[in-house]
N, CA, C and O of each residue as an XYZ file, in Angstrom:
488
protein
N     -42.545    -17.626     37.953
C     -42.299    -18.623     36.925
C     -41.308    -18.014     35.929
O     -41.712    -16.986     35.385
N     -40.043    -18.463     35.571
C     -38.941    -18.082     35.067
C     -39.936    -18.356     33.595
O     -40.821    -19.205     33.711
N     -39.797    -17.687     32.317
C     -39.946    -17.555     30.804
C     -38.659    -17.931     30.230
O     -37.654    -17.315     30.584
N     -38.585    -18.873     29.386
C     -37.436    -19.147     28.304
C     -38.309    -18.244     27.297
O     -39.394    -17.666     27.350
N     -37.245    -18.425     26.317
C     -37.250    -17.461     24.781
C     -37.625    -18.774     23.825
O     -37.522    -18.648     22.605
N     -38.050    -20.006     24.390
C     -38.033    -21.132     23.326
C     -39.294    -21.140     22.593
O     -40.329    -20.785     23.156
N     -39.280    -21.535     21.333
C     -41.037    -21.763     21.091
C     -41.626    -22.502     21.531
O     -41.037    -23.573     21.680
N     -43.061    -22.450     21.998
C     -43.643    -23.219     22.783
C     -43.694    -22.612     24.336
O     -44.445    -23.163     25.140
N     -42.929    -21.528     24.726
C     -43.405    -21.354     25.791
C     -44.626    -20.821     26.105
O     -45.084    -20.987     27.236
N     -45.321    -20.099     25.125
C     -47.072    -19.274     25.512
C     -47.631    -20.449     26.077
O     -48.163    -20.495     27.186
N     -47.415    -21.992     24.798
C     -48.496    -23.015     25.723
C     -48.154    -23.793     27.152
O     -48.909    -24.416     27.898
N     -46.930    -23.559     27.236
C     -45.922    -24.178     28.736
C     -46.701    -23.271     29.491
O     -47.414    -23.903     30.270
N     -46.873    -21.926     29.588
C     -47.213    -21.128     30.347
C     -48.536    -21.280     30.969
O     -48.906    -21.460     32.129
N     -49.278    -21.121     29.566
C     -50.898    -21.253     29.817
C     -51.047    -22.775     30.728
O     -51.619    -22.804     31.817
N     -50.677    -23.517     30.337
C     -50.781    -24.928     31.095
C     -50.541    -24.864     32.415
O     -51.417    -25.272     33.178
N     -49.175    -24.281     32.994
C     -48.824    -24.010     34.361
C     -49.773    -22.979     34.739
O     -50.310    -23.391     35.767
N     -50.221    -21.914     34.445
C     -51.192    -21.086     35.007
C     -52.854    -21.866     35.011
O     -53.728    -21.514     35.804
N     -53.020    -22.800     34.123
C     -54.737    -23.328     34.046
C     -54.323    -24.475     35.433
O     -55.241    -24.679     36.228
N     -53.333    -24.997     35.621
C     -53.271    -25.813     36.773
C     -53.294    -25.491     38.072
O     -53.856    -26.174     38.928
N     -52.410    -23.960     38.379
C     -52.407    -22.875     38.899
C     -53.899    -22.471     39.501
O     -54.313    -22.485     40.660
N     -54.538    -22.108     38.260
C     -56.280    -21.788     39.260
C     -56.818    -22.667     39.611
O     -57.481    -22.617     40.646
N     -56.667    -24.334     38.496
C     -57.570    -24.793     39.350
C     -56.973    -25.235     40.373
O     -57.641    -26.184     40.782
N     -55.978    -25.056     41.093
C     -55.064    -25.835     42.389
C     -56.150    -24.580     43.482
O     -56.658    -24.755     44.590
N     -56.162    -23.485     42.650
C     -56.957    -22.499     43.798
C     -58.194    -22.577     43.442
O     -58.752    -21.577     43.893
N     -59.023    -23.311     42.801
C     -60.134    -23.417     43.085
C     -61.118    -22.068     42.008
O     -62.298    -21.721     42.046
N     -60.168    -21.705     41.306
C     -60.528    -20.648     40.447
C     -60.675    -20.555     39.137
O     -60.566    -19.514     38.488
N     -61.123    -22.486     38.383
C     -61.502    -22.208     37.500
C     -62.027    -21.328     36.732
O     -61.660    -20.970     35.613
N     -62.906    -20.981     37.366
C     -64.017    -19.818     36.631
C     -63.576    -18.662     35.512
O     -63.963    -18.400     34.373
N     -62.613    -18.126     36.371
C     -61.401    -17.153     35.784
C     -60.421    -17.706     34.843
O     -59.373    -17.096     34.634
N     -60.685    -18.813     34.261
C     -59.572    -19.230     33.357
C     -59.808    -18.899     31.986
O     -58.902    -18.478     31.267
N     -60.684    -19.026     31.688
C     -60.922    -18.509     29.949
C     -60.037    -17.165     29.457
O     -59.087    -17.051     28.683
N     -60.812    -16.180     30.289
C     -60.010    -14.830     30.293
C     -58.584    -14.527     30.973
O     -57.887    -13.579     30.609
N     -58.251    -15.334     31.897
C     -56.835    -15.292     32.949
C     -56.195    -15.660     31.667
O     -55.754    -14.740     30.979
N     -56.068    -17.056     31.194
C     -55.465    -17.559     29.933
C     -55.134    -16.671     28.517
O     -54.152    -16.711     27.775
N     -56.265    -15.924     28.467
C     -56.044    -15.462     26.744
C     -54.937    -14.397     27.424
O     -53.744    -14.627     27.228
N     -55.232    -13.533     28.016
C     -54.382    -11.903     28.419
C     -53.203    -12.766     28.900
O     -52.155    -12.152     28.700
N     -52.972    -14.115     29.531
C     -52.035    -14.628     29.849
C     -51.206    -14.842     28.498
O     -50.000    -14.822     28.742
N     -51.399    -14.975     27.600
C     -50.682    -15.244     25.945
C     -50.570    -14.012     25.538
O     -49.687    -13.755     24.721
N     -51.389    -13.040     25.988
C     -51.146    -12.080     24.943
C     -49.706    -11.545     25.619
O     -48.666    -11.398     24.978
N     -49.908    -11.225     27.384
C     -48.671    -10.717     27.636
C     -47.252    -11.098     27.397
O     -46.303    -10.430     26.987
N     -47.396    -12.917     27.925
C     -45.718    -13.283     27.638
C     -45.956    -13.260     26.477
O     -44.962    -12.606     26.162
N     -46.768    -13.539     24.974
C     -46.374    -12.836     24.030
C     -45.682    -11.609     23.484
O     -44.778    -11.498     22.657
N     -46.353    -10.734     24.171
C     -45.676     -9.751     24.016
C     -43.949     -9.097     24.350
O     -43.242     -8.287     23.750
N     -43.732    -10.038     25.781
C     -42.627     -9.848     26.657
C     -41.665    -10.972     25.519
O     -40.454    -10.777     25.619
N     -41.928    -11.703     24.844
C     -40.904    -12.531     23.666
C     -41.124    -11.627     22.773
O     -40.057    -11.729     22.168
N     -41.690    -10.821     22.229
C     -41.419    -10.318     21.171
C     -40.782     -8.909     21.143
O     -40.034     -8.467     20.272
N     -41.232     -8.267     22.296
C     -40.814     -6.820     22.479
C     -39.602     -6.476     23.760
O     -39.092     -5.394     24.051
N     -39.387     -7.829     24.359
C     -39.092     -7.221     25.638
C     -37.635     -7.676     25.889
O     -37.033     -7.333     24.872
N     -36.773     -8.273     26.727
C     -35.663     -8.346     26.528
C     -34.996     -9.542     27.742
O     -35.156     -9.112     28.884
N     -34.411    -10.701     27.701
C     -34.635    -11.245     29.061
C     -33.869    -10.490     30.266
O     -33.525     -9.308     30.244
N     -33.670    -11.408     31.323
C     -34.296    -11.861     31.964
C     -36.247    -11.955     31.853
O     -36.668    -10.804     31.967
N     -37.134    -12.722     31.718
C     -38.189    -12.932     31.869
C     -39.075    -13.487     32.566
O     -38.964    -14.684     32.298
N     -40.102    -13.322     33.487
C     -40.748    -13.955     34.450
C     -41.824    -13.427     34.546
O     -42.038    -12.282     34.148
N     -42.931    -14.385     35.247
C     -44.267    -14.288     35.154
C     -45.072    -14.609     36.966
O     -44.858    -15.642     37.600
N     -45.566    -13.970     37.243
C     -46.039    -13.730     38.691
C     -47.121    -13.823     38.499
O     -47.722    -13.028     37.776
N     -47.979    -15.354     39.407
C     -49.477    -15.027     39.110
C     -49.784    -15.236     40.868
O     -49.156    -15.904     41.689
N     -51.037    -14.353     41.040
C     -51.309    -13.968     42.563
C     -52.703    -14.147     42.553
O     -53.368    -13.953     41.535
N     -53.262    -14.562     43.794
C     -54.841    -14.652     43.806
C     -55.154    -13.660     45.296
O     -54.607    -13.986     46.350
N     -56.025    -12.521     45.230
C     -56.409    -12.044     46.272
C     -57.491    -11.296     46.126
O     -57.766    -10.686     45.093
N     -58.309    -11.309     47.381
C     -59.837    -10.127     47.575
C     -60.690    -10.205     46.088
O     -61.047     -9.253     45.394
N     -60.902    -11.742     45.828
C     -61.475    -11.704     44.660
C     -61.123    -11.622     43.045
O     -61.839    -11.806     42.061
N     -59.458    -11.203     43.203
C     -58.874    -11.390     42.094
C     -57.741    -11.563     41.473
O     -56.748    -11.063     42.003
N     -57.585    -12.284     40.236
C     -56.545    -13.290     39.883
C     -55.087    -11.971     39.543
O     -55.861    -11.023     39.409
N     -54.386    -11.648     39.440
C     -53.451    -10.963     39.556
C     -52.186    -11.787     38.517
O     -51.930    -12.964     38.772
N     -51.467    -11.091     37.388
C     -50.965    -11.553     36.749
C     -49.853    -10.341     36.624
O     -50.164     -9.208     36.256
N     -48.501    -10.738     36.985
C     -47.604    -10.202     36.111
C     -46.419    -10.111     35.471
O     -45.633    -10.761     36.160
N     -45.682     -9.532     34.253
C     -45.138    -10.228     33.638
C     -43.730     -9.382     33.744
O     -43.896     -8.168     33.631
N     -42.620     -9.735     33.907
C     -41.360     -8.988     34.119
C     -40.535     -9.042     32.814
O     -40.627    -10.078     32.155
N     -39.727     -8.032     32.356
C     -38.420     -8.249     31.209
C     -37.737     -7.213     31.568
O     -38.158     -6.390     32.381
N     -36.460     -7.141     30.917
C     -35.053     -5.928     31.474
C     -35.849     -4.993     29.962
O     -35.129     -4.132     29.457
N     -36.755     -5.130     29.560
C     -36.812     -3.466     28.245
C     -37.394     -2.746     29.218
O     -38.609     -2.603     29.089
N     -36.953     -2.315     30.033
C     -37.638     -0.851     30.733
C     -37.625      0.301     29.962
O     -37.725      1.352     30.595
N     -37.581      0.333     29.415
C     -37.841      1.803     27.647
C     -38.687      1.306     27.175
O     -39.478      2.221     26.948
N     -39.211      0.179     26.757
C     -40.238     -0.487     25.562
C     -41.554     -0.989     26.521
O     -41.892     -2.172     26.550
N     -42.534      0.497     27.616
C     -43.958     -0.191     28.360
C     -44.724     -0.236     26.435
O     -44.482      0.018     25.255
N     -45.812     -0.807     27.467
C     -46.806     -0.568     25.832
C     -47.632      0.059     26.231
O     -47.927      0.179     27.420
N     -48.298      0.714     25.056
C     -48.891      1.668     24.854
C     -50.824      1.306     23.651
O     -50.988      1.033     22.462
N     -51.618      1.474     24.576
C     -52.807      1.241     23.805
C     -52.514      2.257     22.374
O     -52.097      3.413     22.302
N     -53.003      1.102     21.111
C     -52.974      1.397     19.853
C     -53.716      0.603     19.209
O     -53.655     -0.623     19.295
N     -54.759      1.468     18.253
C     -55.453      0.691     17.152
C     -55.162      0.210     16.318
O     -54.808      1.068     15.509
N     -55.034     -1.023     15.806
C     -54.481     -1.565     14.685
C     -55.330     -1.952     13.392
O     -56.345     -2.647     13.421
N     -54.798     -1.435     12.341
C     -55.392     -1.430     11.423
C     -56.847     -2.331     10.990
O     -56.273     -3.396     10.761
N     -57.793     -2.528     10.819
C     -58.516     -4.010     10.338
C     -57.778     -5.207     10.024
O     -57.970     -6.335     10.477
N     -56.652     -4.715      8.946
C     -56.384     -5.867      8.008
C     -54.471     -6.418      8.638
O     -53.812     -7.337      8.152
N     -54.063     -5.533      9.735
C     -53.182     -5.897     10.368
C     -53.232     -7.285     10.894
O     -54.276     -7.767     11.335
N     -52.130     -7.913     10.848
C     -51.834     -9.000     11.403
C     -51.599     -9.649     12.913
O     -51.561    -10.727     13.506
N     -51.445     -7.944     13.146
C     -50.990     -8.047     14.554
C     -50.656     -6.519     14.883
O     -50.322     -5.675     14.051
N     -50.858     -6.267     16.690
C     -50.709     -5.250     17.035
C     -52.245     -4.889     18.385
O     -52.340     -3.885     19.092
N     -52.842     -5.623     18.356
C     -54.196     -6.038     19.615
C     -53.736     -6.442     20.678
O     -54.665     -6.694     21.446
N     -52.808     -6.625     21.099
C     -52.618     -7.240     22.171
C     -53.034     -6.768     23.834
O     -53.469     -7.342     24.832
N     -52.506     -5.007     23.361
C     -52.764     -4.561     24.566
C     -54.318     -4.196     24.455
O     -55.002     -3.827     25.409
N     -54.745     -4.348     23.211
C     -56.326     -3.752     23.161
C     -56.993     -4.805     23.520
O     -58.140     -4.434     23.767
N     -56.927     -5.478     23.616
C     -57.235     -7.261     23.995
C     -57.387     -7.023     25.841
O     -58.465     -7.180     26.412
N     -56.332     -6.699     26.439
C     -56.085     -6.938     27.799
C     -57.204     -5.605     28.233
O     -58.120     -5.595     29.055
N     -56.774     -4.693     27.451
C     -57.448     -3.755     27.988
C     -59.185     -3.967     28.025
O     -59.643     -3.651     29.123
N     -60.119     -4.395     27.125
C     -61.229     -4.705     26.483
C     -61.521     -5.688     27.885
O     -62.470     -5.198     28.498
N     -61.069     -6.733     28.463
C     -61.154     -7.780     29.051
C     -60.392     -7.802     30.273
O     -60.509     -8.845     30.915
N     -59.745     -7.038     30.690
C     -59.091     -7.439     32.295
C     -59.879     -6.302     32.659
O     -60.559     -5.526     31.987
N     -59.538     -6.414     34.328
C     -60.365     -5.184     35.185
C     -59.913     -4.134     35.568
O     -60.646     -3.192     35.869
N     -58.759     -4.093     35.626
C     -57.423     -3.111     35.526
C     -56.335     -3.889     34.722
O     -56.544     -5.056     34.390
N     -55.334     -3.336     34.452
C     -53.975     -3.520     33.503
C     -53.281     -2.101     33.736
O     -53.763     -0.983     33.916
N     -51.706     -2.660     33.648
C     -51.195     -0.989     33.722
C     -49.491     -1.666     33.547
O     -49.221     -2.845     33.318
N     -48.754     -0.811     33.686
C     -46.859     -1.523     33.513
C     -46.570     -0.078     34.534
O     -47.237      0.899     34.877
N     -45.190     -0.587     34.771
C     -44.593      0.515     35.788
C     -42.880     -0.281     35.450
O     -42.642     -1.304     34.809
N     -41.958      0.619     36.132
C     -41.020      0.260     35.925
C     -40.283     -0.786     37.080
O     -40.877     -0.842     38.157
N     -39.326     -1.424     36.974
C     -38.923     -2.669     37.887
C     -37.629     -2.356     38.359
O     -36.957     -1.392     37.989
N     -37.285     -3.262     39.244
C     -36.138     -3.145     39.417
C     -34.943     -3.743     38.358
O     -33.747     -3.618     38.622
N     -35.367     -4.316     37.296
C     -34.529     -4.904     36.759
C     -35.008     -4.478     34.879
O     -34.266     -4.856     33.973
N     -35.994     -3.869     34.655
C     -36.562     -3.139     33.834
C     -38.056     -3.167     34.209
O     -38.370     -2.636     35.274
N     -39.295     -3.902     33.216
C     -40.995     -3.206     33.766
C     -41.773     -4.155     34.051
O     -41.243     -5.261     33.949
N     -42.738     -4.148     34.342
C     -43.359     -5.226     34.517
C     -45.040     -4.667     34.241
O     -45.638     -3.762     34.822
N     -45.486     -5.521     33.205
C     -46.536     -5.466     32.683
C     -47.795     -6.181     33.299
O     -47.933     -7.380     33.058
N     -48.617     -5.605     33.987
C     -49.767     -6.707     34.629
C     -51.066     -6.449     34.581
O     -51.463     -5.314     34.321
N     -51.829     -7.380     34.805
C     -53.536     -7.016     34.835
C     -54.611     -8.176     36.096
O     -54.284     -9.346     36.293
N     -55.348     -7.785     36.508
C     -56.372     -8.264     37.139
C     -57.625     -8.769     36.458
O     -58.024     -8.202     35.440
N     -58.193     -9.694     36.914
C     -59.455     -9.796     36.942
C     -59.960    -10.762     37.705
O     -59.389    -11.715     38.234
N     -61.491    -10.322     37.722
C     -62.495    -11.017     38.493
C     -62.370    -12.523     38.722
O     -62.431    -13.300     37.769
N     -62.214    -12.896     39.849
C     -62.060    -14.502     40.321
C     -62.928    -14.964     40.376
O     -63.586    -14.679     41.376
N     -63.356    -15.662     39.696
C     -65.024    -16.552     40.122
C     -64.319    -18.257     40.563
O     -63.456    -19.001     40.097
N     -65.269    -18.273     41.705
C     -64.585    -19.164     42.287
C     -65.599    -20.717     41.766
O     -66.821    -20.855     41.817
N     -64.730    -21.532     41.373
C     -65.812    -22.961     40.677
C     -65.863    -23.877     42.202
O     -66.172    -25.038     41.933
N     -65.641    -23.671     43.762
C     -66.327    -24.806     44.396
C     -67.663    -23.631     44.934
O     -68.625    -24.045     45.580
């Protein structure tokens, strides 16, 4: 799924991915697929650089998400953010709640992704 830089894409996204599971039958996994789904292309608009794209995969039980940009210098890095910060959870978010998460580098810069548990709603 190609990412524009426009506002409004986190909820374009989330929408195409909640239609996405349930087309696979994987409601179950949407609460949590969804939030780490905002936090990342959040993150990839704010930190990352385009080209932008988003890869979502279903296999052996789990939903597979990941997110591409050309900042191959800028992976992220788990960090505590203050209490009264505004922002800066994002990756503590994914991390707290997916089943793995990790970034590596791309062919075109990195790609940021995470798993979790598929519960299947038929």
């Amino acid at each position: 799924i190609p990412l524009s830089t426009e506002p409004g894409e986190v909820p374009r996204v989330r929408h195409v991915v909640r239609a996405t599971l349930h087309s696979w039958g994987l409601a179950g996994s949407e609460d949590v697929t969804l939030l780490l789904v905002s936090e990342l292309v959040t993150n990839a608009l704010h930190h990352g650089l385009p080209p932008l794209e988003l890869r979502l995969s279903a296999d052996g039980g789990r939903v597979r998400v990941e997110v591409f940009d050309a900042a191959g210098d800028h992976r992220p890095a788990l960090q505590f953010a203050p209490l009264d910060a505004a922002r800066g959870r994002g990756i503590e978010i994914v991390q707290a709640l997916a089943s793995r998460w990790g970034s590596a580098p791309a062919p075109t810069g990195k790609v940021v992704w995470f798993e979790v548990d598929a519960a299947s709603s038929r």
